[in-house]
Coordinates of C-alpha atoms in Angstrom, one line a residue:
X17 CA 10.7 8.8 -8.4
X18 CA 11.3 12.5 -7.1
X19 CA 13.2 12.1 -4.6
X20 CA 12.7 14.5 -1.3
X21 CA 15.5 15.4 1.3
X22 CA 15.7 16.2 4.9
X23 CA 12.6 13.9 5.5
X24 CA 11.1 13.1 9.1
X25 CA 11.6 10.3 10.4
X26 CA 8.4 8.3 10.9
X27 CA 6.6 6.3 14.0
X28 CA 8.2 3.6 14.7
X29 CA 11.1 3.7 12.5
X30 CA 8.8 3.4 9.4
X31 CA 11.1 3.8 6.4
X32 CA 11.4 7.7 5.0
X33 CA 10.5 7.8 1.8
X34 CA 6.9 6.3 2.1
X35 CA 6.4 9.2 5.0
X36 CA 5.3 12.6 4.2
X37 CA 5.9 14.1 7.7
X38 CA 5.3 12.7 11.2
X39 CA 2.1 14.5 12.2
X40 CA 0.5 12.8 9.1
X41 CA 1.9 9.5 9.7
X42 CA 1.1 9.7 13.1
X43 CA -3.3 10.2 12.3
X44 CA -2.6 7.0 9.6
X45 CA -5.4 4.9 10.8
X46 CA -4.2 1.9 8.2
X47 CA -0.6 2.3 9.2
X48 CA -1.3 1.6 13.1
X49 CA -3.3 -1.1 12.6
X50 CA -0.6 -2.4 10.1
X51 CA 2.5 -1.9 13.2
X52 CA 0.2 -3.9 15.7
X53 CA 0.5 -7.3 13.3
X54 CA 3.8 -6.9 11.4
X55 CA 7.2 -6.0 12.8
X56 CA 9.3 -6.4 9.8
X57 CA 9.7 -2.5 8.1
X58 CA 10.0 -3.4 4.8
X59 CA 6.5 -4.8 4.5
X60 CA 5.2 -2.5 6.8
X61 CA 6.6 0.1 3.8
X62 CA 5.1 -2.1 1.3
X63 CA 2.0 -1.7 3.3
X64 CA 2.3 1.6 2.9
X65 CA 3.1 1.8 -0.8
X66 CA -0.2 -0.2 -1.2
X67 CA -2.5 1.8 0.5
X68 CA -1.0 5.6 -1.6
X69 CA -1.5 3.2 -4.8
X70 CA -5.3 2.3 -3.7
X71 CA -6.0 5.6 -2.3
X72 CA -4.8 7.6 -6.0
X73 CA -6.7 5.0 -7.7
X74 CA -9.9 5.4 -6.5
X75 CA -9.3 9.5 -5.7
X76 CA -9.1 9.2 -9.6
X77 CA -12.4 7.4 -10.2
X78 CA -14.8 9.1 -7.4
X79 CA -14.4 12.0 -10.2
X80 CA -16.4 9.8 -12.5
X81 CA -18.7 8.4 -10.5
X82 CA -17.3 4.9 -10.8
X83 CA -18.9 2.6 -8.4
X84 CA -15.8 0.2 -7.1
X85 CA -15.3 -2.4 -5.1
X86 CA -12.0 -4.6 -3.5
X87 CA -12.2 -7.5 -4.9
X88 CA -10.1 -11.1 -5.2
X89 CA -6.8 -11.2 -3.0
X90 CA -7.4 -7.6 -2.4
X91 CA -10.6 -8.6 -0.9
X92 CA -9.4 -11.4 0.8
X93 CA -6.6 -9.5 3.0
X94 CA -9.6 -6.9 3.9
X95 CA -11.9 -9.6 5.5
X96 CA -8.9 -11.5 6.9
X97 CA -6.1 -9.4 8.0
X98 CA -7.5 -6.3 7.4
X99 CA -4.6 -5.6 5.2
X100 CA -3.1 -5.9 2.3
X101 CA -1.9 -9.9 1.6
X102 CA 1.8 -9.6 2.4
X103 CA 2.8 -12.3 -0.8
X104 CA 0.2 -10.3 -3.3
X105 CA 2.1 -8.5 -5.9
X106 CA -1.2 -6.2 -7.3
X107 CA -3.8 -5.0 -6.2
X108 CA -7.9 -6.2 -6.9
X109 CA -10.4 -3.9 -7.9
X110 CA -13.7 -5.0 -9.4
X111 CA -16.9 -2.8 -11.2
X112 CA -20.2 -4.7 -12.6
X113 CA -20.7 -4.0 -16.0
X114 CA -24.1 -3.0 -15.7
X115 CA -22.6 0.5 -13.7
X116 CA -20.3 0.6 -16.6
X117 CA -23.2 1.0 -19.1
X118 CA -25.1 3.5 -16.6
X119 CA -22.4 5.9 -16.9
X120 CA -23.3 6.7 -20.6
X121 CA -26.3 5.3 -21.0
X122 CA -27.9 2.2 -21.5
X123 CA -26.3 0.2 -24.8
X124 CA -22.9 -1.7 -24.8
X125 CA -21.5 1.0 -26.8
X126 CA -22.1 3.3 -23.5
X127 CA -19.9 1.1 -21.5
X128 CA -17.3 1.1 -24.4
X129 CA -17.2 5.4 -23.9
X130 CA -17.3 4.8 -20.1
X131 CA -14.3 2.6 -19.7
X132 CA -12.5 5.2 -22.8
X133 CA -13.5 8.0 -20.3
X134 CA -11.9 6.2 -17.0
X135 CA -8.7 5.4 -19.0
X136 CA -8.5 9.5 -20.3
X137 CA -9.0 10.4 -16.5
X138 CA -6.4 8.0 -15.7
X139 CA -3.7 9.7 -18.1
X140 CA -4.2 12.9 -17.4
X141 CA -4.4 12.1 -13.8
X142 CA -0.7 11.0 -13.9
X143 CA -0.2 8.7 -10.7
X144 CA -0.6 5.5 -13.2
X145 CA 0.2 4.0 -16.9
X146 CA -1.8 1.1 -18.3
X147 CA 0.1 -2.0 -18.6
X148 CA -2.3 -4.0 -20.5
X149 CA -5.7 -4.5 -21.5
X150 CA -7.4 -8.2 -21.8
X151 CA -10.3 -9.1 -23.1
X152 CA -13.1 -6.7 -24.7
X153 CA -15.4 -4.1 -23.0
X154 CA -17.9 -6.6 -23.1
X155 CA -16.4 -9.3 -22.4
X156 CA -13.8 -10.8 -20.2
X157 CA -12.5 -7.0 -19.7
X158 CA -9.2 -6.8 -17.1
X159 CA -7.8 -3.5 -17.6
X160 CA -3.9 -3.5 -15.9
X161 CA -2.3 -0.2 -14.2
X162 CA 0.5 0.4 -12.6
X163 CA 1.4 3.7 -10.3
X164 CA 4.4 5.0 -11.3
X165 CA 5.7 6.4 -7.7
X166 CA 5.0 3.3 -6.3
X167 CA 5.7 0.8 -8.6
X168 CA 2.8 -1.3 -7.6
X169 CA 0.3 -3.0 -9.8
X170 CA -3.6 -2.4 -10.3
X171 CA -5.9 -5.2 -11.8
X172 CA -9.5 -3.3 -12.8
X173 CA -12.0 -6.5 -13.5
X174 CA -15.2 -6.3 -14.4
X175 CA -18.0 -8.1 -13.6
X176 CA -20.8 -9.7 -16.0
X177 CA -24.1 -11.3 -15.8
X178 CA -24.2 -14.6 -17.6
X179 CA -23.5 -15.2 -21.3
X180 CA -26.2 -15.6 -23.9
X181 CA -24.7 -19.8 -23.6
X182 CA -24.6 -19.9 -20.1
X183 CA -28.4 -21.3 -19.7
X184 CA -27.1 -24.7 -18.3
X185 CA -24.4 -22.8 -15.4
X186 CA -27.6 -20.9 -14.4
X187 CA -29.8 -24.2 -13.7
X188 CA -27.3 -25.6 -11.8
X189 CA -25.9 -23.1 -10.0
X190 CA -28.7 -20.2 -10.3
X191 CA -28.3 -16.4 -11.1
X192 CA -24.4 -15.4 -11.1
X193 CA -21.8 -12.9 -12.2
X194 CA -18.3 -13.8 -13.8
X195 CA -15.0 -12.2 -14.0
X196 CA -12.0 -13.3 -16.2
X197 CA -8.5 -13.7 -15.9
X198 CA -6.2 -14.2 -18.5
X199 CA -2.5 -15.4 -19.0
X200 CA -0.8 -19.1 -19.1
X201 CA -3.4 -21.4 -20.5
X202 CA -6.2 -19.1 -20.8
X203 CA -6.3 -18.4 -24.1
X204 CA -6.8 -22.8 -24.9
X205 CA -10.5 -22.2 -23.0
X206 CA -13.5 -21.9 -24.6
X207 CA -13.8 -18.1 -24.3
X208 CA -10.2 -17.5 -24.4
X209 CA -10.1 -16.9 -20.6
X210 CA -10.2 -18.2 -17.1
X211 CA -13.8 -17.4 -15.9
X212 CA -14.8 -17.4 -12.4
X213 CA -18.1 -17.8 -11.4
X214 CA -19.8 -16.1 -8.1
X215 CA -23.4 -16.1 -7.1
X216 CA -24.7 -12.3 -7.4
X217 CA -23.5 -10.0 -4.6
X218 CA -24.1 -6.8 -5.7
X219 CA -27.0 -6.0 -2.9
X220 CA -24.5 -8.1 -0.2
X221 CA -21.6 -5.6 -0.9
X222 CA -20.6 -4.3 2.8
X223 CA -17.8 -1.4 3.6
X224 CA -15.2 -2.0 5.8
X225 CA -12.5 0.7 7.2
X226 CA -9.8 -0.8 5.5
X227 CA -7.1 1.4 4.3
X228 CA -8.4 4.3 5.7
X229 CA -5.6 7.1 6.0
X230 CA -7.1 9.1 9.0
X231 CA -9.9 9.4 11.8
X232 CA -10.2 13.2 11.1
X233 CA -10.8 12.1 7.2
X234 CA -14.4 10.2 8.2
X235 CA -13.7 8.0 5.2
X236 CA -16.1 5.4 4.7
X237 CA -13.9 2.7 3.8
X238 CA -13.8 0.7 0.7
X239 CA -16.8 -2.2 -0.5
X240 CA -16.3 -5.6 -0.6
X241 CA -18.0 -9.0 -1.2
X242 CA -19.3 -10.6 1.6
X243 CA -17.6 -14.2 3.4
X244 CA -19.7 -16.2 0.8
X245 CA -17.6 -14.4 -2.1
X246 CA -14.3 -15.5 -0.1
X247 CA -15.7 -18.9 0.4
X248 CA -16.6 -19.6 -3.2
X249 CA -13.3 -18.1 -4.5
X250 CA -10.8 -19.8 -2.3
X251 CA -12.7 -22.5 -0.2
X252 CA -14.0 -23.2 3.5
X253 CA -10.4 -22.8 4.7
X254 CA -9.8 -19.1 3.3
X255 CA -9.0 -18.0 6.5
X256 CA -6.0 -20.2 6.1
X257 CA -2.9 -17.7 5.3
X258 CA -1.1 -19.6 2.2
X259 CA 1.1 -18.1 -0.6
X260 CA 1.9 -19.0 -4.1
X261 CA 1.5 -17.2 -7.2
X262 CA -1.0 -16.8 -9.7
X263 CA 0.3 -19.9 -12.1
X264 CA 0.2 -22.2 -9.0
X265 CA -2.9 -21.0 -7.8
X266 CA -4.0 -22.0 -11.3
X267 CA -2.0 -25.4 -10.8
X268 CA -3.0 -26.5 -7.9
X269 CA -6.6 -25.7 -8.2
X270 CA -6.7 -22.9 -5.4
X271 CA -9.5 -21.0 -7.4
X272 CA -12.1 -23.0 -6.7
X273 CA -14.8 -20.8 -8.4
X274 CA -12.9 -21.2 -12.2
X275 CA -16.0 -22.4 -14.4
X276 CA -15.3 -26.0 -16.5
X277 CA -15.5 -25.4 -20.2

């Protein structure tokens, strides 16, 4: 990390190196809404280093058109605390694969030369390397960044409409989307990933402000699911602050959403 001298201190004793001068800090939206709930700098810093990593992210793919939304824990810490999760360790971003396809065209192989062309802006951008790639453009795709200033992880998931075998899911639940996961026991399933099954949002996406860096910037905040999205995902209690990691929310069936097969 290039490392900067004679720094300003920031409001409120925030920690140097995540400030680029107090003026600026001072018009962070995200950052004063952050000091009025935690006290402890070091999160309030990882707060910070969050919101840079989201903000590059998606400053990178409004050059493509790419049409984002927080999803997951990401999503979760929007609705709830209008933060980031203070025990997440990535962040959640989600696309439907159907805007995938409409930025080349109309055939899988168009999706295919839309996520090649989001990974080239990516690299040349330069704020993140890709850590991993699971699954397959059109299927089960989780594309893994991670900023290099920051140090702070990225999960792209993408979202699909049912599978050609998924006739009996859709009379008993109705019309849904799916994104995967993959790791630990994932790859004993029957598609070689953790599926997770919500009913179709994409006309209930809302924005909210969060993460916005400045009033003067008129942002217009980030999309996100709607309650029913949280509710499915991580029950009637998701309101409910609770931490554990991805292998025990797998354990202890937290996901509540993860489709039987």
């Amino acid at each position: 990390m290039r490392q900067e001298t004679e720094q300003p201190q920031c409001q409120n004793s925030v920690p140097s190196r995540v400030c680029h001068g107090k003026e600026e800090m001072s018009k962070n939206v995200f950052l004063t809404h952050v000091q009025r709930s935690i006290s402890a700098l070091a999160e309030i810093e990882r707060q910070l280093l969050f919101q840079r990593t989201l903000l590059d992210f998606f400053g990178v793919t409004n050059s493509l058109n790419v049409p984002l939304f927080l999803c997951c824990g990401t999503a979760l810490g929007a609705h709830r605390e209008g933060y980031f999760i203070p025990h997440d360790n990535d962040i959640d971003v989600g696309v439907f694969y159907e805007d995938l396809q409409r930025l080349g065209g109309t055939m899988e192989e168009d999706a295919q030369s839309a996520v090649v062309s989001l990974l080239s802006h990516v690299a040349l951008d330069g704020h993140f390397v890709l850590l991993d790639i699971c699954g397959t453009v059109e299927k089960g795709l989780e594309l893994r960044f991670l900023h290099h200033e920051t140090r702070v992880a990225l999960d792209l998931n993408v979202y699909y409409p049912p599978l050609a075998d998924d006739a009996a899911l859709i009379s008993q639940f109705g019309p849904f989307v799916w994104t995967a996961s993959h790791y630990e026991d994932a790859g004993s399933r029957r598609h070689g990933m953790y599926r997770y099954r919500h009913a179709s949002f994409r006309e209930a996406l809302i924005r909210l402000p969060f993460c916005d860096p400045a009033v003067a910037s008129r942002a217009d905040g980030f999309l996100v699911p709607p309650v029913s999205y949280l509710v499915e995902y991580f029950g009637e209690d998701w309101r409910t602050p609770r931490a554990y990691t991805y292998t025990e929310g797998l354990q202890n069936g937290e996901y509540k959403n993860i489709i039987e097969e």
